[in-house]
Amino acid sequence: MIIGLIKENPGITQPTLANKFNVDLKTIKRDMEKLKAENKIIRIGGSKDGYWKILKG
């Protein structure tokens, strides 16, 4: 589900994802760290001007 939203909007922020899924920000951060560890996503650029890139999934 996170990957689907990243596909639609690579610049989406973690707080926005947390709001969309109605979960705590810590939950999104944990889930995204897992996706990064599984080499499914990477962050390109900084927190203000960066975006998420999907590697697989």
PDB file of C-alpha atoms in Angstrom:
ATOM      1  CA  MET A   1       0.000   0.000   0.000  1.00  0.00           C
ATOM      2  CA  ILE A   2       2.843   2.399   0.791  1.00  0.00           C
ATOM      3  CA  ILE A   3       4.527   1.525  -2.502  1.00  0.00           C
ATOM      4  CA  GLY A   4       1.308   2.268  -4.384  1.00  0.00           C
ATOM      5  CA  LEU A   5       1.128   5.768  -2.931  1.00  0.00           C
ATOM      6  CA  ILE A   6       4.813   6.348  -3.667  1.00  0.00           C
ATOM      7  CA  LYS A   7       4.181   5.317  -7.301  1.00  0.00           C
ATOM      8  CA  GLU A   8       1.401   7.915  -7.493  1.00  0.00           C
ATOM      9  CA  ASN A   9       3.407  10.634  -5.732  1.00  0.00           C
ATOM     10  CA  PRO A  10       7.178  10.080  -5.334  1.00  0.00           C
ATOM     11  CA  GLY A  11       7.458  13.298  -3.320  1.00  0.00           C
ATOM     12  CA  ILE A  12       4.983  12.140  -0.674  1.00  0.00           C
ATOM     13  CA  THR A  13       6.105  12.725   2.894  1.00  0.00           C
ATOM     14  CA  GLN A  14       6.058  10.291   5.769  1.00  0.00           C
ATOM     15  CA  PRO A  15       3.610  12.476   7.752  1.00  0.00           C
ATOM     16  CA  THR A  16       1.253  12.475   4.753  1.00  0.00           C
ATOM     17  CA  LEU A  17       1.466   8.684   4.535  1.00  0.00           C
ATOM     18  CA  ALA A  18       0.728   8.422   8.252  1.00  0.00           C
ATOM     19  CA  ASN A  19      -2.367  10.601   7.798  1.00  0.00           C
ATOM     20  CA  LYS A  20      -3.589   8.620   4.786  1.00  0.00           C
ATOM     21  CA  PHE A  21      -3.269   5.318   6.647  1.00  0.00           C
ATOM     22  CA  ASN A  22      -4.451   6.806   9.951  1.00  0.00           C
ATOM     23  CA  VAL A  23      -1.410   5.453  11.804  1.00  0.00           C
ATOM     24  CA  ASP A  24       1.324   6.967  13.940  1.00  0.00           C
ATOM     25  CA  LEU A  25       4.320   8.490  12.163  1.00  0.00           C
ATOM     26  CA  LYS A  26       6.563   5.972  13.947  1.00  0.00           C
ATOM     27  CA  THR A  27       4.672   3.157  12.220  1.00  0.00           C
ATOM     28  CA  ILE A  28       5.311   4.651   8.771  1.00  0.00           C
ATOM     29  CA  LYS A  29       8.978   5.258   9.576  1.00  0.00           C
ATOM     30  CA  ARG A  30       9.364   1.629  10.705  1.00  0.00           C
ATOM     31  CA  ASP A  31       7.582   0.290   7.621  1.00  0.00           C
ATOM     32  CA  MET A  32       9.646   2.437   5.277  1.00  0.00           C
ATOM     33  CA  GLU A  33      12.890   1.407   6.974  1.00  0.00           C
ATOM     34  CA  LYS A  34      11.846  -2.192   6.325  1.00  0.00           C
ATOM     35  CA  LEU A  35      11.161  -1.404   2.655  1.00  0.00           C
ATOM     36  CA  LYS A  36      14.579   0.254   2.388  1.00  0.00           C
ATOM     37  CA  ALA A  37      16.273  -2.737   4.058  1.00  0.00           C
ATOM     38  CA  GLU A  38      14.539  -5.030   1.547  1.00  0.00           C
ATOM     39  CA  ASN A  39      15.873  -2.812  -1.295  1.00  0.00           C
ATOM     40  CA  LYS A  40      12.359  -1.991  -2.440  1.00  0.00           C
ATOM     41  CA  ILE A  41      12.654   1.794  -2.097  1.00  0.00           C
ATOM     42  CA  ILE A  42      15.368   4.414  -1.734  1.00  0.00           C
ATOM     43  CA  ARG A  43      15.315   8.102  -0.954  1.00  0.00           C
ATOM     44  CA  ILE A  44      16.802  10.366  -3.605  1.00  0.00           C
ATOM     45  CA  GLY A  45      17.826  13.810  -2.391  1.00  0.00           C
ATOM     46  CA  GLY A  46      17.147  15.520   0.895  1.00  0.00           C
ATOM     47  CA  SER A  47      14.125  15.598   3.134  1.00  0.00           C
ATOM     48  CA  LYS A  48      12.820  18.877   1.696  1.00  0.00           C
ATOM     49  CA  ASP A  49      13.566  18.476  -2.006  1.00  0.00           C
ATOM     50  CA  GLY A  50      13.911  14.714  -2.361  1.00  0.00           C
ATOM     51  CA  TYR A  51      11.650  11.941  -3.516  1.00  0.00           C
ATOM     52  CA  TRP A  52      11.178   8.195  -3.089  1.00  0.00           C
ATOM     53  CA  LYS A  53      12.228   5.815  -5.845  1.00  0.00           C
ATOM     54  CA  ILE A  54      10.770   2.323  -6.109  1.00  0.00           C
ATOM     55  CA  LEU A  55      13.410  -0.277  -6.904  1.00  0.00           C
ATOM     56  CA  LYS A  56      11.120  -3.317  -6.952  1.00  0.00           C
ATOM     57  CA  GLY A  57       7.638  -4.173  -5.793  1.00  0.00           C
TER      58      GLY A  57
END
